[in-house]
mmCIF file of C-alpha atoms and ligand atoms in Angstrom:
data_model
loop_
_atom_site.group_PDB
_atom_site.id
_atom_site.type_symbol
_atom_site.label_atom_id
_atom_site.label_comp_id
_atom_site.label_asym_id
_atom_site.label_seq_id
_atom_site.Cartn_x
_atom_site.Cartn_y
_atom_site.Cartn_z
ATOM 1 C CA UNK X 1 8.266 19.153 0.916
ATOM 2 C CA UNK X 2 8.313 19.593 -2.901
ATOM 3 C CA UNK X 3 5.368 20.277 -5.264
ATOM 4 C CA UNK X 4 5.376 18.476 -8.590
ATOM 5 C CA UNK X 5 2.993 19.578 -10.718
ATOM 6 C CA UNK X 6 5.054 18.354 -13.889
ATOM 7 C CA UNK X 7 3.753 18.777 -17.426
ATOM 8 C CA UNK X 8 1.917 15.635 -18.612
ATOM 9 C CA UNK X 9 3.002 14.011 -22.025
ATOM 10 C CA UNK X 10 0.961 15.574 -25.010
ATOM 11 C CA UNK X 11 -1.379 12.341 -25.002
ATOM 12 C CA UNK X 12 -2.965 13.777 -21.666
ATOM 13 C CA UNK X 13 -2.838 17.760 -22.228
ATOM 14 C CA UNK X 14 -6.434 17.694 -22.485
ATOM 15 C CA UNK X 15 -6.855 15.865 -19.315
ATOM 16 C CA UNK X 16 -10.159 17.119 -17.227
ATOM 17 C CA UNK X 17 -9.254 14.989 -14.404
ATOM 18 C CA UNK X 18 -6.508 15.271 -11.725
ATOM 19 C CA UNK X 19 -5.633 13.762 -8.000
ATOM 20 C CA UNK X 20 -3.737 14.708 -5.523
ATOM 21 C CA UNK X 21 -1.119 12.384 -4.066
ATOM 22 C CA UNK X 22 0.976 12.464 -0.905
ATOM 23 C CA UNK X 23 4.188 9.889 -0.859
ATOM 24 C CA UNK X 24 5.667 9.464 2.628
ATOM 25 C CA UNK X 25 9.126 9.076 3.355
ATOM 26 C CA UNK X 26 9.883 7.782 -0.167
ATOM 27 C CA UNK X 27 13.767 8.586 0.501
ATOM 28 C CA UNK X 28 13.474 6.612 3.419
ATOM 29 C CA UNK X 29 10.944 3.549 3.102
ATOM 30 C CA UNK X 30 11.651 1.992 -0.441
ATOM 31 C CA UNK X 31 12.357 -1.711 0.017
ATOM 32 C CA UNK X 32 12.119 -3.691 -3.046
ATOM 33 C CA UNK X 33 11.379 -0.005 -5.049
ATOM 34 C CA UNK X 34 7.948 0.547 -3.621
ATOM 35 C CA UNK X 35 8.309 3.832 -5.088
ATOM 36 C CA UNK X 36 7.585 1.819 -8.436
ATOM 37 C CA UNK X 37 3.951 2.171 -7.421
ATOM 38 C CA UNK X 38 4.131 6.141 -7.998
ATOM 39 C CA UNK X 39 5.493 5.446 -11.134
ATOM 40 C CA UNK X 40 2.826 2.975 -12.204
ATOM 41 C CA UNK X 41 0.127 5.265 -10.821
ATOM 42 C CA UNK X 42 1.314 8.129 -13.049
ATOM 43 C CA UNK X 43 1.535 6.097 -16.075
ATOM 44 C CA UNK X 44 -1.832 4.385 -15.648
ATOM 45 C CA UNK X 45 -3.576 7.630 -14.269
ATOM 46 C CA UNK X 46 -2.313 9.293 -17.868
ATOM 47 C CA UNK X 47 -4.074 6.304 -19.813
ATOM 48 C CA UNK X 48 -7.089 7.179 -18.057
ATOM 49 C CA UNK X 49 -6.485 10.860 -18.746
ATOM 50 C CA UNK X 50 -6.109 11.717 -15.147
ATOM 51 C CA UNK X 51 -3.353 14.160 -14.213
ATOM 52 C CA UNK X 52 -1.270 13.004 -10.824
ATOM 53 C CA UNK X 53 -0.072 15.842 -8.863
ATOM 54 C CA UNK X 54 2.544 14.341 -6.241
ATOM 55 C CA UNK X 55 3.680 15.987 -3.087
ATOM 56 C CA UNK X 56 6.550 14.171 -1.334
ATOM 57 C CA UNK X 57 6.445 14.462 2.499
ATOM 58 C CA UNK X 58 9.706 13.478 4.460
ATOM 59 C CA UNK X 59 11.021 13.616 8.163
ATOM 60 C CA UNK X 60 10.391 17.141 9.713
ATOM 61 C CA UNK X 61 7.882 18.287 6.760
ATOM 62 C CA UNK X 62 4.261 19.249 7.418
ATOM 63 C CA UNK X 63 1.134 17.298 5.432
ATOM 64 C CA UNK X 64 -0.767 19.231 2.741
ATOM 65 C CA UNK X 65 -4.489 20.220 3.775
ATOM 66 C CA UNK X 66 -5.876 17.646 1.917
ATOM 67 C CA UNK X 67 -5.023 15.010 -0.714
ATOM 68 C CA UNK X 68 -6.983 12.120 -2.424
ATOM 69 C CA UNK X 69 -4.350 9.099 -2.069
ATOM 70 C CA UNK X 70 -1.639 8.565 0.298
ATOM 71 C CA UNK X 71 1.222 6.030 -0.536
ATOM 72 C CA UNK X 72 3.945 4.667 1.807
ATOM 73 C CA UNK X 73 6.462 1.965 0.957
ATOM 74 C CA UNK X 74 8.515 -0.653 3.284
ATOM 75 C CA UNK X 75 11.503 -0.264 5.378
ATOM 76 C CA UNK X 76 13.377 -2.660 7.646
ATOM 77 C CA UNK X 77 13.137 -2.051 11.332
ATOM 78 C CA UNK X 78 16.153 0.524 11.398
ATOM 79 C CA UNK X 79 14.578 2.797 8.842
ATOM 80 C CA UNK X 80 10.976 2.520 10.800
ATOM 81 C CA UNK X 81 12.592 3.312 13.926
ATOM 82 C CA UNK X 82 13.885 6.819 12.103
ATOM 83 C CA UNK X 83 10.253 7.631 10.806
ATOM 84 C CA UNK X 84 7.998 5.932 13.437
ATOM 85 C CA UNK X 85 7.576 9.039 15.710
ATOM 86 C CA UNK X 86 7.311 11.699 13.047
ATOM 87 C CA UNK X 87 4.771 9.181 11.244
ATOM 88 C CA UNK X 88 2.750 8.913 14.634
ATOM 89 C CA UNK X 89 2.544 12.711 15.315
ATOM 90 C CA UNK X 90 0.383 12.984 11.569
ATOM 91 C CA UNK X 91 -1.804 9.977 13.051
ATOM 92 C CA UNK X 92 -4.888 12.304 13.840
ATOM 93 C CA UNK X 93 -4.722 13.771 10.298
ATOM 94 C CA UNK X 94 -4.422 10.445 8.711
ATOM 95 C CA UNK X 95 -7.001 8.774 10.666
ATOM 96 C CA UNK X 96 -9.230 11.633 9.954
ATOM 97 C CA UNK X 97 -8.381 11.591 5.988
ATOM 98 C CA UNK X 98 -9.090 7.683 6.466
ATOM 99 C CA UNK X 99 -12.619 8.460 7.691
ATOM 100 C CA UNK X 100 -13.134 10.793 4.581
ATOM 101 C CA UNK X 101 -12.569 7.947 2.320
ATOM 102 C CA UNK X 102 -9.008 9.144 1.186
ATOM 103 C CA UNK X 103 -7.439 6.248 -0.513
ATOM 104 C CA UNK X 104 -4.191 4.959 0.901
ATOM 105 C CA UNK X 105 -1.695 2.346 0.187
ATOM 106 C CA UNK X 106 0.599 1.441 3.070
ATOM 107 C CA UNK X 107 3.033 -1.429 2.256
ATOM 108 C CA UNK X 108 4.716 -3.947 4.512
ATOM 109 C CA UNK X 109 6.964 -1.809 7.252
ATOM 110 C CA UNK X 110 4.669 1.232 6.246
ATOM 111 C CA UNK X 111 1.920 -0.950 7.087
ATOM 112 C CA UNK X 112 3.116 -1.737 10.437
ATOM 113 C CA UNK X 113 3.688 1.654 11.301
ATOM 114 C CA UNK X 114 -0.023 2.522 10.002
ATOM 115 C CA UNK X 115 -1.159 0.193 12.803
ATOM 116 C CA UNK X 116 -1.661 0.474 16.482
ATOM 117 C CA UNK X 117 2.125 -0.283 17.340
ATOM 118 C CA UNK X 118 5.041 -2.335 16.218
ATOM 119 C CA UNK X 119 7.448 -4.294 18.376
ATOM 120 C CA UNK X 120 10.775 -4.485 16.773
ATOM 121 C CA UNK X 121 13.148 -7.479 16.689
ATOM 122 C CA UNK X 122 15.015 -5.747 19.209
ATOM 123 C CA UNK X 123 12.010 -5.425 21.562
ATOM 124 C CA UNK X 124 11.710 -1.706 20.974
ATOM 125 C CA UNK X 125 7.865 -0.455 20.986
ATOM 126 C CA UNK X 126 7.444 1.824 17.951
ATOM 127 C CA UNK X 127 4.396 3.959 17.816
ATOM 128 C CA UNK X 128 2.024 3.538 15.219
ATOM 129 C CA UNK X 129 -0.393 6.241 13.454
ATOM 130 C CA UNK X 130 -3.571 4.105 14.203
ATOM 131 C CA UNK X 131 -4.946 4.428 10.927
ATOM 132 C CA UNK X 132 -5.561 0.342 11.008
ATOM 133 C CA UNK X 133 -6.608 -1.257 14.204
ATOM 134 C CA UNK X 134 -3.723 -3.850 13.983
ATOM 135 C CA UNK X 135 -0.602 -4.522 15.783
ATOM 136 C CA UNK X 136 2.595 -6.211 14.771
ATOM 137 C CA UNK X 137 5.072 -7.989 16.821
ATOM 138 C CA UNK X 138 8.367 -9.524 15.597
ATOM 139 C CA UNK X 139 9.231 -12.616 17.609
ATOM 140 C CA UNK X 140 12.801 -12.093 17.627
ATOM 141 C CA UNK X 141 15.833 -13.955 16.873
ATOM 142 C CA UNK X 142 15.046 -18.004 16.065
ATOM 143 C CA UNK X 143 11.997 -17.167 14.243
ATOM 144 C CA UNK X 144 11.652 -17.871 10.695
ATOM 145 C CA UNK X 145 10.697 -14.698 8.671
ATOM 146 C CA UNK X 146 7.601 -14.825 6.240
ATOM 147 C CA UNK X 147 9.778 -14.743 2.806
ATOM 148 C CA UNK X 148 8.262 -15.430 -1.108
ATOM 149 C CA UNK X 149 5.756 -14.631 -3.194
ATOM 150 C CA UNK X 150 2.349 -14.300 -2.381
ATOM 151 C CA UNK X 151 -1.044 -14.739 -4.183
ATOM 152 C CA UNK X 152 -4.244 -13.445 -2.111
ATOM 153 C CA UNK X 153 -7.654 -12.822 -3.042
ATOM 154 C CA UNK X 154 -8.579 -9.239 -2.365
ATOM 155 C CA UNK X 155 -11.890 -8.957 -0.082
ATOM 156 C CA UNK X 156 -12.269 -5.564 -1.677
ATOM 157 C CA UNK X 157 -14.540 -6.078 -4.461
ATOM 158 C CA UNK X 158 -13.348 -5.896 -8.372
ATOM 159 C CA UNK X 159 -9.864 -6.254 -7.489
ATOM 160 C CA UNK X 160 -9.609 -10.212 -7.692
ATOM 161 C CA UNK X 161 -6.561 -12.093 -7.599
ATOM 162 C CA UNK X 162 -3.128 -10.294 -6.438
ATOM 163 C CA UNK X 163 0.248 -11.031 -6.820
ATOM 164 C CA UNK X 164 3.436 -9.767 -4.593
ATOM 165 C CA UNK X 165 6.398 -10.506 -2.847
ATOM 166 C CA UNK X 166 6.244 -10.593 0.944
ATOM 167 C CA UNK X 167 9.539 -10.542 3.142
ATOM 168 C CA UNK X 168 8.762 -9.498 6.964
ATOM 169 C CA UNK X 169 9.786 -10.851 10.466
ATOM 170 C CA UNK X 170 6.849 -9.086 12.330
ATOM 171 C CA UNK X 171 3.675 -10.852 12.839
ATOM 172 C CA UNK X 172 0.383 -8.339 12.389
ATOM 173 C CA UNK X 173 -2.822 -9.575 13.887
ATOM 174 C CA UNK X 174 -6.203 -7.783 13.298
ATOM 175 C CA UNK X 175 -8.257 -5.979 16.042
ATOM 176 C CA UNK X 176 -11.811 -5.791 16.382
ATOM 177 C CA UNK X 177 -11.912 -2.639 14.235
ATOM 178 C CA UNK X 178 -9.969 -3.976 11.168
ATOM 179 C CA UNK X 179 -10.856 -5.855 8.216
ATOM 180 C CA UNK X 180 -8.409 -7.984 6.168
ATOM 181 C CA UNK X 181 -7.375 -6.491 2.669
ATOM 182 C CA UNK X 182 -6.990 -10.170 1.158
ATOM 183 C CA UNK X 183 -7.261 -13.801 2.119
ATOM 184 C CA UNK X 184 -3.835 -15.853 1.207
ATOM 185 C CA UNK X 185 -3.856 -18.231 -1.232
ATOM 186 C CA UNK X 186 0.170 -18.702 -1.367
ATOM 187 C CA UNK X 187 2.570 -17.404 0.958
ATOM 188 C CA UNK X 188 2.154 -16.158 4.552
ATOM 189 C CA UNK X 189 0.204 -12.941 4.890
ATOM 190 C CA UNK X 190 -0.268 -11.135 8.082
ATOM 191 C CA UNK X 191 0.932 -13.667 10.530
ATOM 192 C CA UNK X 192 0.857 -17.212 8.524
ATOM 193 C CA UNK X 193 -1.975 -18.228 11.429
ATOM 194 C CA UNK X 194 -5.206 -16.721 10.243
ATOM 195 C CA UNK X 195 -4.923 -16.913 6.468
ATOM 196 C CA UNK X 196 -5.393 -12.989 6.340
ATOM 197 C CA UNK X 197 -3.449 -10.394 4.373
ATOM 198 C CA UNK X 198 -3.446 -6.421 5.115
ATOM 199 C CA UNK X 199 -6.014 -4.555 6.501
ATOM 200 C CA UNK X 200 -8.614 -1.817 5.258
ATOM 201 C CA UNK X 201 -10.341 0.785 6.694
ATOM 202 C CA UNK X 202 -12.699 2.698 4.191
ATOM 203 C CA UNK X 203 -10.502 3.401 1.149
ATOM 204 C CA UNK X 204 -7.322 2.872 3.034
ATOM 205 C CA UNK X 205 -5.417 -0.304 2.353
ATOM 206 C CA UNK X 206 -2.679 -1.855 4.276
ATOM 207 C CA UNK X 207 -0.819 -4.776 2.782
ATOM 208 C CA UNK X 208 2.432 -7.082 3.188
ATOM 209 C CA UNK X 209 2.766 -6.784 -0.681
ATOM 210 C CA UNK X 210 6.104 -5.609 -2.318
ATOM 211 C CA UNK X 211 6.664 -5.895 -6.322
ATOM 212 C CA UNK X 212 6.508 -3.292 -6.581
ATOM 213 C CA UNK X 213 3.003 -4.127 -6.295
ATOM 214 C CA UNK X 214 1.150 -1.632 -8.819
ATOM 215 C CA UNK X 215 2.712 -2.682 -11.939
ATOM 216 C CA UNK X 216 1.983 -6.116 -11.228
ATOM 217 C CA UNK X 217 -2.196 -5.568 -10.115
ATOM 218 C CA UNK X 218 -3.684 -3.332 -12.658
ATOM 219 C CA UNK X 219 -7.003 -3.977 -11.090
ATOM 220 C CA UNK X 220 -5.977 -2.355 -7.569
ATOM 221 C CA UNK X 221 -4.215 0.103 -9.356
ATOM 222 C CA UNK X 222 -7.727 1.342 -11.229
ATOM 223 C CA UNK X 223 -9.287 0.853 -7.708
ATOM 224 C CA UNK X 224 -6.844 3.128 -5.883
ATOM 225 C CA UNK X 225 -7.303 5.860 -8.934
ATOM 226 C CA UNK X 226 -10.962 5.234 -9.132
ATOM 227 C CA UNK X 227 -11.126 6.135 -5.120
ATOM 228 C CA UNK X 228 -8.990 8.915 -5.116
ATOM 229 C CA UNK X 229 -11.264 10.386 -7.796
ATOM 230 C CA UNK X 230 -14.308 9.974 -5.949
ATOM 231 C CA UNK X 231 -12.819 11.702 -2.957
ATOM 232 C CA UNK X 232 -11.904 14.499 -5.294
ATOM 233 C CA UNK X 233 -14.954 14.825 -7.194
ATOM 234 C CA UNK X 234 -17.590 13.457 -5.179
ATOM 235 C CA UNK X 235 -19.942 10.362 -5.231
ATOM 236 C CA UNK X 236 -21.059 11.291 -8.712
ATOM 237 C CA UNK X 237 -17.482 11.126 -9.690
ATOM 238 C CA UNK X 238 -17.774 9.215 -13.186
ATOM 239 C CA UNK X 239 -16.204 5.677 -13.219
ATOM 240 C CA UNK X 240 -12.842 4.774 -14.678
ATOM 241 C CA UNK X 241 -13.672 3.591 -18.246
ATOM 242 C CA UNK X 242 -11.784 0.454 -18.990
ATOM 243 C CA UNK X 243 -8.678 0.814 -21.037
ATOM 244 C CA UNK X 244 -7.227 -2.210 -22.996
ATOM 245 C CA UNK X 245 -3.833 -2.359 -21.714
ATOM 246 C CA UNK X 246 -2.740 -5.946 -22.489
ATOM 247 C CA UNK X 247 0.964 -5.374 -21.144
ATOM 248 C CA UNK X 248 -0.619 -4.651 -17.723
ATOM 249 C CA UNK X 249 -2.799 -7.912 -18.086
ATOM 250 C CA UNK X 250 0.114 -9.915 -19.128
ATOM 251 C CA UNK X 251 2.545 -8.438 -16.514
ATOM 252 C CA UNK X 252 -0.100 -9.569 -13.779
ATOM 253 C CA UNK X 253 -0.686 -12.913 -15.481
ATOM 254 C CA UNK X 254 2.909 -13.584 -15.651
ATOM 255 C CA UNK X 255 3.590 -12.554 -11.903
ATOM 256 C CA UNK X 256 0.801 -15.121 -10.902
ATOM 257 C CA UNK X 257 2.293 -17.898 -12.795
ATOM 258 C CA UNK X 258 5.648 -17.192 -11.093
ATOM 259 C CA UNK X 259 4.016 -17.196 -7.899
ATOM 260 C CA UNK X 260 2.588 -20.243 -7.843
ATOM 261 C CA UNK X 261 5.580 -22.052 -9.364
ATOM 262 C CA UNK X 262 7.780 -20.603 -6.635
ATOM 263 C CA UNK X 263 5.752 -20.180 -3.473
ATOM 264 C CA UNK X 264 3.846 -22.409 -1.011
ATOM 265 C CA UNK X 265 0.204 -23.177 -0.927
ATOM 266 C CA UNK X 266 -0.887 -21.237 2.241
ATOM 267 C CA UNK X 267 -1.170 -23.721 5.174
ATOM 268 C CA UNK X 268 -1.074 -22.363 8.861
ATOM 269 C CA UNK X 269 2.646 -22.312 10.029
ATOM 270 C CA UNK X 270 1.699 -22.932 13.911
HETATM 271 N N1 LIG A 301 11.027 -4.362 9.361
HETATM 272 C C1 LIG A 301 9.766 -5.268 9.310
HETATM 273 C C2 LIG A 301 9.852 -6.889 9.168
HETATM 274 O O1 LIG A 301 10.727 -7.361 8.925
HETATM 275 C C3 LIG A 301 9.369 -5.032 7.670
HETATM 276 C C4 LIG A 301 10.148 -5.158 6.647
HETATM 277 C C5 LIG A 301 9.683 -4.646 5.081
HETATM 278 O O2 LIG A 301 9.102 -3.829 5.119
HETATM 279 N N2 LIG A 301 9.905 -5.688 4.314
HETATM 280 O O3 LIG A 301 8.720 -7.229 9.557
#
């Protein structure tokens, strides 16, 4: 485990606020540069005057006693087989954190393993951490993968339209204890069948959207930072002031435009 309390740029030297972030297996689970999410988080948090203290947890490492935000990226079946048991052993702590409103963002292969289980393309049954009441099955050879740009409307208030990119064979189905994170406008989402995208439990979010996701979606980034601050500071935590960051809004608008041009409007696949 590495503790990384870097000196922040001079503009944030007097920051009053800070959040603790755990990144899980970022040396293994980094499809489509999902590690970019932590880079975007640091940059956006600095603009809000919030320090970010990152603890990177990989295979065999213990979790810290507490945190405000957990990030995990995507990975292919091979990488998922490497981490599944180690991650599932952290399940009780991760579920307790989710119940205590720790913010989380689990992407694609990480999202699948934050569910109950994942039956991969070889038929192997991988255990999940059980944060989300979702189950994922890869239908196996001969089935098309769900690939392409996605636009989805977040169910989470204040986050709005999301732009991302998906590439997964696994189809994820929500159990009775899961709510969708978003509804698909373009692309496939959880399974190409029910129009749902991702899952949420309190402040924990699972999604198929790579991007990297956070640089393309500043409203989601602010949502996660605010949730992490509420966990750190309690319910009286001051809301984030809006920051004029036209470059971030432009990045979002460009990603939405590209996705609409290149992708398929959502319609049932079966
Ligand atoms: N291995 C998983 C699938 O294909 C997840 C892939 C990913 O994280 N992009 O379903």
